[in-house]
XYZ file of C-alpha atoms in Angstrom:
681
model
C 104.687 127.203 103.344
C 106.318 127.534 99.940
C 103.466 129.767 98.752
C 103.366 132.053 101.782
C 106.794 132.226 103.436
C 109.631 134.512 102.265
C 112.125 132.481 100.224
C 114.948 132.683 102.785
C 112.612 131.620 105.608
C 111.202 128.756 103.568
C 114.745 127.557 102.796
C 115.645 127.685 106.493
C 112.565 125.663 107.462
C 113.184 123.177 104.655
C 116.802 122.796 105.801
C 115.595 122.083 109.326
C 113.162 119.443 108.057
C 115.726 117.810 105.767
C 118.849 117.935 107.912
C 117.504 118.334 111.427
C 119.340 121.633 111.912
C 118.356 124.161 114.592
C 115.648 126.721 113.741
C 116.465 130.282 114.814
C 113.847 132.281 116.755
C 113.563 135.040 114.129
C 112.707 132.374 111.541
C 110.202 130.819 113.947
C 108.579 134.242 114.489
C 108.041 134.671 110.751
C 106.670 131.149 110.394
C 104.330 131.691 113.353
C 102.940 134.939 111.932
C 102.247 133.410 108.522
C 100.893 130.199 110.063
C 98.490 132.212 112.232
C 97.161 134.159 109.235
C 96.667 130.935 107.290
C 94.845 129.340 110.214
C 92.573 132.353 110.809
C 91.672 132.454 107.103
C 90.416 128.892 107.528
C 88.325 129.660 110.598
C 90.770 128.786 113.386
C 90.539 130.742 116.646
C 92.850 128.568 118.779
C 96.122 126.689 118.557
C 97.306 123.549 120.331
C 100.562 121.687 120.745
C 99.515 118.173 119.729
C 101.634 115.417 121.272
C 101.697 111.668 121.910
C 102.225 110.777 125.582
C 102.814 107.239 126.801
C 99.069 106.571 126.938
C 99.325 105.533 123.272
C 96.767 108.223 122.423
C 97.221 111.903 121.575
C 96.955 114.916 123.887
C 96.132 118.559 123.295
C 95.557 121.803 125.222
C 93.937 124.663 123.282
C 94.849 128.336 123.636
C 93.203 131.139 121.695
C 95.057 133.594 119.483
C 93.335 136.408 121.399
C 95.552 138.816 123.335
C 93.985 141.795 125.253
C 95.175 145.348 124.512
C 95.246 148.335 126.848
C 92.141 149.944 125.326
C 89.851 147.051 126.193
C 90.106 145.436 122.769
C 91.868 142.296 121.625
C 94.304 141.383 118.867
C 95.124 138.003 117.362
C 98.706 137.047 118.263
C 100.895 133.981 117.841
C 104.643 134.277 118.415
C 107.581 132.123 117.397
C 108.058 131.230 121.050
C 104.472 129.952 121.240
C 105.026 127.953 118.054
C 108.302 126.387 119.138
C 107.594 125.682 122.809
C 104.600 124.852 124.971
C 104.225 124.019 128.639
C 101.479 121.527 129.464
C 101.119 120.012 132.932
C 103.149 116.792 132.846
C 102.158 115.446 136.273
C 99.179 113.323 135.223
C 100.712 111.551 132.225
C 102.412 108.145 132.579
C 106.087 108.584 133.482
C 107.082 105.222 134.908
C 108.762 106.803 137.919
C 110.743 109.386 135.943
C 109.101 112.118 137.989
C 106.875 112.527 141.041
C 103.276 113.703 140.771
C 104.161 117.079 142.339
C 106.817 117.656 139.649
C 104.379 119.092 137.157
C 106.405 121.026 134.615
C 106.719 119.544 131.139
C 107.551 120.946 127.719
C 106.338 120.447 124.177
C 108.623 121.297 121.255
C 107.506 121.924 117.660
C 108.342 119.185 115.172
C 108.622 121.069 111.845
C 109.058 117.804 109.921
C 105.375 116.955 110.512
C 102.878 119.355 108.873
C 100.600 121.489 111.034
C 96.893 121.157 110.282
C 93.539 122.725 111.147
C 90.817 120.694 112.842
C 87.666 121.744 114.691
C 88.608 125.423 114.699
C 92.129 124.948 116.074
C 95.599 125.023 114.547
C 97.262 121.715 115.486
C 101.054 121.827 115.836
C 102.723 118.383 116.077
C 105.177 118.414 118.976
C 107.514 116.289 121.054
C 106.903 116.062 124.815
C 109.534 115.949 127.548
C 109.880 116.462 131.298
C 111.499 119.401 133.090
C 114.677 117.307 133.199
C 114.611 116.627 129.454
C 113.484 112.975 129.640
C 111.247 111.811 126.797
C 107.664 111.335 128.002
C 106.249 110.550 124.573
C 106.582 108.346 121.504
C 107.603 110.992 118.952
C 110.927 111.938 120.581
C 112.494 108.445 120.484
C 111.078 107.894 116.987
C 112.839 111.024 115.709
C 116.019 109.938 117.497
C 115.841 106.498 115.848
C 115.329 108.022 112.403
C 118.404 110.200 112.887
C 120.444 107.218 114.090
C 119.478 105.126 111.067
C 120.183 108.002 108.670
C 123.623 108.557 110.179
C 124.668 104.902 109.885
C 123.082 104.385 106.458
C 124.854 107.399 104.948
C 128.216 106.123 106.221
C 127.648 102.745 104.552
C 126.392 104.317 101.316
C 129.472 106.535 101.053
C 131.639 103.474 101.656
C 129.857 101.772 98.739
C 130.511 104.769 96.497
C 127.059 106.357 96.694
C 128.402 109.706 97.906
C 125.590 111.974 96.677
C 123.353 110.840 99.509
C 123.392 113.107 102.570
C 120.314 111.810 104.402
C 117.971 108.812 104.431
C 114.443 108.449 105.785
C 112.425 105.432 106.724
C 109.023 105.354 105.070
C 105.948 103.721 106.527
C 102.491 102.779 105.299
C 100.140 101.494 108.024
C 97.196 99.337 106.951
C 94.483 100.035 109.529
C 91.856 97.350 110.236
C 88.672 98.125 112.176
C 85.111 96.974 112.900
C 81.900 98.965 112.440
C 78.817 98.136 114.492
C 75.502 99.844 115.188
C 75.932 102.681 117.692
C 72.796 101.904 119.716
C 73.890 98.303 120.147
C 77.367 99.435 121.106
C 75.947 101.645 123.861
C 74.090 98.644 125.307
C 77.302 96.636 125.813
C 79.249 97.586 128.954
C 82.196 95.474 127.812
C 82.542 97.335 124.522
C 82.131 100.694 126.255
C 84.644 100.019 129.023
C 87.097 97.619 127.386
C 86.693 97.843 123.612
C 86.058 94.094 123.367
C 83.247 91.700 124.222
C 83.903 89.705 127.395
C 80.919 87.375 127.039
C 78.831 86.291 124.075
C 77.886 83.037 122.392
C 78.910 82.764 118.724
C 76.421 83.648 115.988
C 75.201 80.782 113.759
C 77.357 82.245 110.987
C 80.831 83.687 111.342
C 83.460 84.112 108.610
C 83.518 80.495 107.430
C 81.835 81.259 104.092
C 84.723 83.623 103.203
C 82.212 85.952 101.568
C 83.026 89.226 103.343
C 86.664 89.644 102.296
C 86.788 92.157 99.399
C 83.005 91.786 99.165
C 80.603 94.432 97.871
C 80.484 97.402 100.230
C 77.100 97.897 101.857
C 75.623 101.284 100.864
C 75.795 102.887 104.319
C 79.263 101.485 104.968
C 80.360 102.885 101.615
C 78.977 106.294 102.619
C 80.958 106.111 105.853
C 84.166 105.232 103.986
C 83.608 108.079 101.523
C 83.147 110.632 104.309
C 86.120 109.199 106.207
C 88.390 109.688 103.206
C 87.124 113.240 102.700
C 87.868 114.152 106.320
C 91.319 112.550 106.203
C 92.221 114.275 102.939
C 91.289 117.632 104.514
C 93.922 116.943 107.173
C 96.566 115.906 104.659
C 96.286 112.185 105.419
C 96.746 110.349 102.084
C 94.096 107.640 102.483
C 94.340 105.389 99.427
C 92.699 101.950 99.705
C 89.482 100.714 101.332
C 87.840 97.291 101.393
C 85.985 94.721 103.470
C 88.150 92.460 105.609
C 87.713 88.759 106.491
C 85.375 88.949 109.495
C 81.787 90.222 109.247
C 81.604 93.989 109.850
C 85.411 94.253 109.552
C 87.087 96.681 107.144
C 90.462 98.167 106.246
C 91.934 101.512 105.217
C 95.463 101.916 103.855
C 97.358 105.154 103.123
C 100.124 106.110 100.724
C 103.639 105.716 102.164
C 105.071 108.689 104.079
C 108.136 109.474 106.157
C 107.897 107.371 109.329
C 107.368 110.334 111.635
C 104.554 111.794 109.526
C 103.052 108.335 108.974
C 102.840 107.777 112.739
C 101.171 111.159 113.260
C 98.740 110.475 110.450
C 97.855 107.027 111.762
C 97.015 108.539 115.152
C 94.814 111.054 113.325
C 93.247 108.281 111.258
C 92.137 106.334 114.326
C 90.630 109.468 115.877
C 88.801 110.513 112.710
C 87.509 106.955 112.140
C 85.670 107.128 115.463
C 84.328 110.651 114.917
C 82.997 109.919 111.435
C 81.506 106.637 112.649
C 79.575 108.528 115.319
C 78.100 110.833 112.653
C 76.907 107.792 110.708
C 75.402 106.237 113.852
C 78.115 103.589 113.960
C 80.721 102.714 116.549
C 84.236 102.087 115.249
C 86.075 99.348 117.176
C 89.877 99.430 117.088
C 90.532 96.724 119.686
C 92.686 93.846 118.464
C 90.094 91.210 119.418
C 86.617 92.692 119.886
C 84.842 89.404 119.164
C 85.668 85.827 120.111
C 85.715 83.198 117.377
C 86.376 85.471 114.395
C 89.420 87.381 113.201
C 90.744 90.272 115.190
C 92.239 93.469 113.764
C 95.872 94.268 113.066
C 97.871 97.109 111.596
C 100.450 95.989 109.033
C 103.502 98.244 109.191
C 105.059 98.507 105.722
C 108.622 99.783 106.163
C 111.384 100.825 103.784
C 114.456 103.087 103.567
C 114.664 105.920 101.022
C 117.559 108.301 100.273
C 117.295 112.050 99.766
C 118.125 111.358 96.100
C 114.906 109.329 95.771
C 116.371 105.824 95.836
C 114.625 102.991 97.690
C 117.449 101.029 99.344
C 115.261 97.920 99.625
C 114.455 97.786 95.913
C 116.319 94.740 94.528
C 116.169 95.979 90.944
C 116.131 93.615 87.966
C 119.203 91.666 89.113
C 119.203 91.438 92.906
C 122.165 89.044 92.967
C 124.342 91.746 91.382
C 122.914 94.639 93.411
C 125.532 94.901 96.172
C 123.948 97.935 97.806
C 120.595 96.159 98.088
C 122.183 92.985 99.471
C 124.086 94.952 102.118
C 120.922 96.634 103.369
C 118.915 93.416 103.110
C 121.500 91.612 105.220
C 121.513 94.467 107.724
C 117.763 94.011 108.200
C 118.110 90.217 108.543
C 120.814 90.605 111.190
C 118.847 93.304 113.016
C 115.623 91.309 113.202
C 117.443 88.172 114.364
C 119.568 89.907 116.997
C 116.672 91.969 118.326
C 113.730 89.638 117.752
C 112.875 89.993 121.444
C 112.546 93.775 121.082
C 110.427 93.346 117.954
C 108.041 91.258 120.040
C 108.143 93.770 122.911
C 107.212 96.567 120.490
C 103.816 94.993 119.726
C 103.038 93.584 123.174
C 99.720 94.787 124.599
C 96.907 93.153 126.498
C 94.711 93.332 123.393
C 97.281 92.032 120.919
C 98.049 89.021 123.114
C 94.557 87.718 122.238
C 95.318 87.994 118.509
C 98.883 86.772 117.956
C 99.258 83.063 117.248
C 95.518 82.502 116.798
C 95.694 81.378 113.134
C 94.462 84.784 112.032
C 97.655 86.728 112.713
C 101.338 85.829 112.788
C 102.576 83.712 115.690
C 104.463 85.286 118.589
C 107.672 83.881 117.041
C 109.545 86.366 114.839
C 110.735 85.125 111.442
C 111.465 86.685 108.044
C 109.903 85.695 104.722
C 112.048 86.696 101.732
C 110.330 84.764 98.923
C 111.673 82.228 96.453
C 113.898 84.491 94.376
C 115.676 86.165 97.292
C 115.933 82.817 99.076
C 117.767 81.495 96.009
C 120.014 84.572 95.955
C 120.861 84.119 99.624
C 121.495 80.398 99.097
C 123.964 81.199 96.313
C 125.793 83.573 98.695
C 125.828 80.921 101.398
C 127.023 78.185 98.991
C 129.459 80.419 97.112
C 127.811 79.627 93.794
C 126.547 81.800 90.949
C 122.875 82.755 91.028
C 120.834 82.042 87.924
C 117.533 83.899 87.997
C 114.393 82.939 86.137
C 113.165 86.492 85.608
C 109.549 87.518 85.389
C 107.310 85.483 83.129
C 104.020 86.119 81.373
C 101.061 84.247 82.768
C 98.032 83.340 80.714
C 94.646 82.652 82.296
C 93.204 80.354 79.627
C 90.833 82.955 78.178
C 91.812 84.702 74.950
C 90.037 87.971 75.766
C 92.043 88.386 78.985
C 95.513 89.937 78.751
C 98.669 88.060 79.678
C 99.909 89.432 82.988
C 103.427 89.595 84.368
C 103.951 87.051 87.111
C 106.118 88.119 90.042
C 109.196 86.106 90.882
C 107.810 85.152 94.297
C 104.474 84.601 96.047
C 103.318 86.416 99.181
C 103.139 84.848 102.653
C 100.513 86.340 104.940
C 101.423 84.017 107.835
C 104.864 85.587 108.219
C 105.400 88.216 110.931
C 108.010 90.072 108.853
C 107.738 89.618 105.107
C 109.659 91.100 102.198
C 107.077 92.260 99.654
C 109.021 93.523 96.665
C 110.689 96.734 97.852
C 109.733 96.919 101.520
C 109.218 94.795 104.613
C 105.753 94.268 106.027
C 105.674 93.841 109.810
C 102.342 92.144 110.448
C 102.372 91.749 114.215
C 101.252 95.236 115.379
C 97.717 95.410 116.750
C 95.068 97.723 115.360
C 95.012 100.168 118.295
C 98.799 100.377 118.663
C 100.810 103.509 117.976
C 103.169 102.382 115.216
C 105.869 104.580 116.733
C 106.937 101.663 118.948
C 107.733 99.045 116.272
C 109.403 101.660 114.069
C 111.620 102.864 116.914
C 112.854 99.292 117.394
C 113.243 98.558 113.691
C 115.102 101.797 112.942
C 117.458 101.392 115.875
C 118.200 97.711 115.289
C 118.998 98.296 111.602
C 121.146 101.306 112.531
C 123.185 99.018 114.777
C 123.624 96.422 112.015
C 124.745 99.097 109.551
C 127.162 100.416 112.160
C 128.740 96.952 112.445
C 128.941 96.588 108.659
C 130.656 99.954 108.353
C 133.157 99.105 111.097
C 133.972 95.797 109.387
C 134.611 97.449 105.997
C 135.871 100.974 106.692
C 139.590 100.083 106.596
C 139.405 97.764 103.548
C 141.350 98.898 100.479
C 139.198 99.938 97.510
C 140.453 97.117 95.276
C 139.538 94.525 97.935
C 136.136 95.980 98.869
C 133.904 93.776 96.681
C 135.542 90.570 97.895
C 135.367 91.653 101.536
C 131.724 92.646 101.178
C 130.936 89.187 99.781
C 132.760 87.532 102.712
C 130.921 89.738 105.201
C 127.512 89.034 103.660
C 128.214 85.292 103.797
C 129.291 85.593 107.453
C 126.143 87.523 108.404
C 123.971 85.007 106.576
C 125.678 82.044 108.250
C 125.069 83.578 111.666
C 121.477 84.701 111.099
C 119.813 82.390 108.569
C 117.845 80.739 111.395
C 115.477 83.737 111.245
C 114.541 83.023 107.590
C 111.379 80.978 107.031
C 109.265 80.851 103.879
C 106.686 78.305 105.063
C 103.364 78.373 106.915
C 103.797 80.253 110.173
C 100.443 79.028 111.533
C 101.461 75.384 112.002
C 102.548 73.647 115.207
C 105.414 72.127 113.234
C 106.880 75.594 112.641
C 106.657 76.484 116.335
C 108.557 73.292 117.159
C 111.111 74.026 114.419
C 111.519 77.618 115.642
C 112.329 76.325 119.118
C 115.031 74.035 117.641
C 116.496 77.051 115.845
C 116.690 78.959 119.103
C 114.085 81.581 118.180
C 112.170 83.301 120.969
C 108.505 82.434 121.559
C 107.279 85.160 123.888
C 103.556 84.437 124.018
C 102.394 87.287 126.245
C 103.374 90.749 127.424
C 104.577 89.473 130.835
C 106.814 87.004 128.981
C 108.168 89.634 126.597
C 108.559 92.784 128.683
C 111.557 91.718 130.844
C 113.553 91.478 127.601
C 113.416 95.268 127.365
C 115.863 95.443 130.273
C 118.343 92.896 128.889
C 121.848 94.358 128.856
C 122.235 94.003 125.065
C 119.020 95.963 124.530
C 119.894 98.690 127.028
C 123.290 98.970 125.299
C 121.603 99.258 121.888
C 119.373 102.143 122.959
C 121.998 104.040 124.908
C 124.686 103.638 122.219
C 122.474 105.231 119.577
C 121.030 107.765 122.065
C 117.431 106.607 121.577
C 116.734 106.205 125.301
C 118.673 106.737 128.490
C 118.720 103.813 130.913
C 116.176 105.680 133.038
C 113.849 106.195 130.068
C 114.010 102.467 129.258
C 113.156 101.543 132.839
C 110.276 104.024 132.867
C 108.782 102.500 129.738
C 109.123 99.043 131.240
C 107.101 100.162 134.261
C 104.499 101.975 132.111
C 103.898 98.955 129.849
C 103.493 96.571 132.796
C 101.185 98.946 134.651
C 99.053 99.519 131.548
C 98.718 95.755 131.039
C 97.627 95.114 134.631
C 95.177 98.015 134.624
C 93.661 96.871 131.325
C 93.021 93.319 132.541
C 91.808 94.648 135.909
C 89.181 96.830 134.222
C 88.133 93.877 132.070
C 87.730 91.656 135.131
C 85.611 94.207 137.002
C 83.492 94.843 133.900
C 82.935 91.134 133.373
C 81.921 90.658 137.008
C 79.367 93.466 136.722
C 77.950 92.260 133.399
C 77.528 88.696 134.610
C 76.214 89.613 138.052
C 73.810 92.373 137.021
C 72.998 91.900 133.338
C 73.328 88.280 132.335
C 72.109 86.797 135.620
C 68.864 88.810 135.541
C 68.153 87.599 132.012
C 69.052 84.008 132.839
C 66.908 83.866 135.988
C 64.014 85.601 134.233
C 64.045 82.988 131.482
C 64.368 80.115 133.970
C 61.414 81.509 135.947
C 59.228 81.640 132.821
C 60.378 78.153 131.782
C 59.478 76.813 135.217
C 56.010 78.296 134.996
C 55.526 76.920 131.460
C 56.738 73.473 132.494
C 54.508 73.459 135.584
C 51.432 74.435 133.557
C 52.101 71.700 130.980
C 52.535 69.070 133.659
C 49.293 70.163 135.293
C 47.528 69.837 131.948
C 49.270 66.797 130.445
C 50.643 64.943 133.441
C 54.250 63.847 133.931
C 54.876 63.756 130.176
C 54.149 67.455 129.843
C 56.925 70.018 129.865
C 59.732 67.548 129.133
C 61.444 69.916 126.692
C 61.296 72.835 129.094
C 62.482 70.668 131.969
C 65.494 69.503 129.926
C 66.547 73.085 129.247
C 65.957 74.009 132.898
C 68.246 71.237 134.111
C 71.030 72.389 131.793
C 70.626 76.029 132.784
C 70.417 75.163 136.480
C 73.689 73.256 136.232
C 75.326 76.075 134.290
C 74.043 78.727 136.703
C 75.778 76.904 139.542
C 79.038 76.811 137.572
C 78.624 80.497 136.733
C 78.178 81.354 140.413
C 81.311 79.449 141.417
C 83.418 80.869 138.565
C 82.197 84.398 139.315
C 83.082 84.048 142.975
C 86.584 82.845 142.102
C 87.153 85.729 139.684
C 85.995 88.225 142.338
C 88.262 86.693 144.971
C 91.315 86.535 142.686
C 90.781 90.082 141.408
C 90.939 91.336 145.005
C 94.261 89.496 145.411
C 95.572 90.949 142.142
C 95.064 94.492 143.410
C 97.826 93.907 145.973
C 100.435 92.971 143.355
C 102.558 95.359 141.303
C 105.063 95.384 138.457
C 105.996 92.156 136.718
C 104.553 90.036 139.527
C 101.207 91.768 139.113
C 101.211 91.489 135.314
C 101.990 87.757 135.510
C 99.228 87.228 138.058
C 96.737 89.008 135.827
C 97.852 86.883 132.867
C 98.102 83.512 134.600
C 95.203 83.752 137.054
C 92.745 86.520 136.173
C 92.583 85.876 132.418
C 92.202 82.145 133.132
C 89.354 82.896 135.540
C 87.717 85.104 132.920
C 87.984 82.439 130.213
C 86.487 79.864 132.590
C 83.579 82.128 133.552
C 82.971 83.035 129.925
C 82.751 79.399 128.860
C 79.817 78.817 131.251
C 78.085 82.107 130.436
C 78.349 81.534 126.676
C 77.074 77.968 127.029
C 74.040 79.267 128.899
C 73.448 82.198 126.543
C 72.851 79.764 123.683
C 69.551 78.802 125.339
C 68.387 82.240 126.468
C 66.121 84.120 124.001
C 67.325 87.587 123.010
C 64.351 89.321 124.630
C 65.646 88.288 128.063
C 69.123 89.687 127.542
C 69.714 93.389 128.286
C 72.479 93.555 125.667
C 72.693 92.628 121.950
C 74.068 89.222 120.963
C 76.871 88.434 118.521
C 74.361 87.812 115.747
C 72.865 91.268 116.205
C 76.222 93.037 116.581
C 77.932 91.482 113.571
C 75.104 91.362 111.070
C 73.141 94.549 111.760
C 74.905 96.828 109.253
C 73.132 97.662 106.034
């Protein structure tokens, strides 16, 4: 834009991006004309308003630049009106009761703070999406609202602290994306992976992740080629992919980008997930983004690294060399601590999905209990505030490794804690609960809004204090906040049963599943939070509540039907075919060798016969209960799917997996865990 736009137009657009000011139509017309020329130069023939409805995916409708003329020819046109506003059909997107199916009109509005890009011959314009009545039907709109709310409250506090040069703050986000790669042909043979994104049956392979040899291991040549091409495609789209490596589980990997403004980071993560799958297809792989595609090994998450940065370039969560003396840092740190404690239920709601419920609390991801890890140094700083004593820091030290040729390295003042759901990691917080397929808009909306509320309270408590008394009053306020919210701080092992028991004593929430968590969205304190800061109206909150519950029930319903079909049609045919051949083999041996013949085969047959009976009973129960589930709606339906259907599925799986151990691969019409996880080269 800086290269191509007239200076006054560029300044107007930049002002809109920086301050959120309105963009005039004449400016939009100029931008549209230049944007069209740029796009056509790069081979684009169409444009699309690219938005993020409540499906959690992205949506797009493509229109060409072509406009007919009176002489039978065409010209390439793209107006400011077409840039700024679109009108997709809104009737078939999730609305949670905000509108009836026949009320079809919806609008998309250009978000100039997120860069347009060219992909597959179309100019993609990031947009917000709303209904005819102005209600938000997407994830971008409330995210932008939350960023504005946090900026407003943060600037007020900064000015109170004497940092008056700041006029705007942004939250920055870096999303570490985990994923699995498996052979495409094998993927296409698994109905559960095709329909649900995760395996619903499957005995464990002889080897899993117990040797700890895959994490940061040497990249296999073809996997390395995939990662190289993935980075190239992401860089073309402006996505700053930075880090790549093998993850803990076999065939599991990770990609991490450079930090960006939260809004752009969310857009780019949605792009990343899409491009991962497209590039995988070209390399004859399938990319799995489900939180728990395989039983018995680690699932995939998406660590959300979050910080607050001013328009003067200052990271407000950077403690500096002397954190105990850095009042500004301590104020913002305490605001985050208060926010996470007061709205721990919303933090849990923000990552609640059917897939993520399988991952959280499974000793591979944080527990469902929210806590904050601050590390040894900050814990000591906070203790000195709580005790009213002076903090004496140790500073960073040099660490030798016992080998003269190796350099001495600087040791950090605190270790890292990967079992914590919300960990301070030097100059940012890492929220580790989000699942790999989740749009990170949701957790960032909650985090931004909750911290905005805490900053609002801090400002109200200090705004009338005389300048000469400000430092003392700040210290009193920080101590008060810490006294009221230190229960949320925990530096230990979050995987242990002892911590879960301790968390309960502290009064922390343990919302183990989406049906447990989702009612919290409608709590009066949470509705008040959203409406006060104008993130959601009460109706928008209620619509999201309905959408999340419906999505959960539909997801589990599809899984149940898929499992029934796989067991009834696929596994049963393989099991009975093997039992038939075993019977014939056993009979022939007995005919040849007498009663002693075929003992081994007979032993297996007895086990499989017993298991086949259990499978039949468990399958019948799942089928019966699934029919009952179809008659339930809302929270009642979601709880039934969680309590009954998932239990039925686990029970059926236990028998199927026990039987699969005995069945040779040639009898099974789908690839086993061993084939799926160890086929990449």
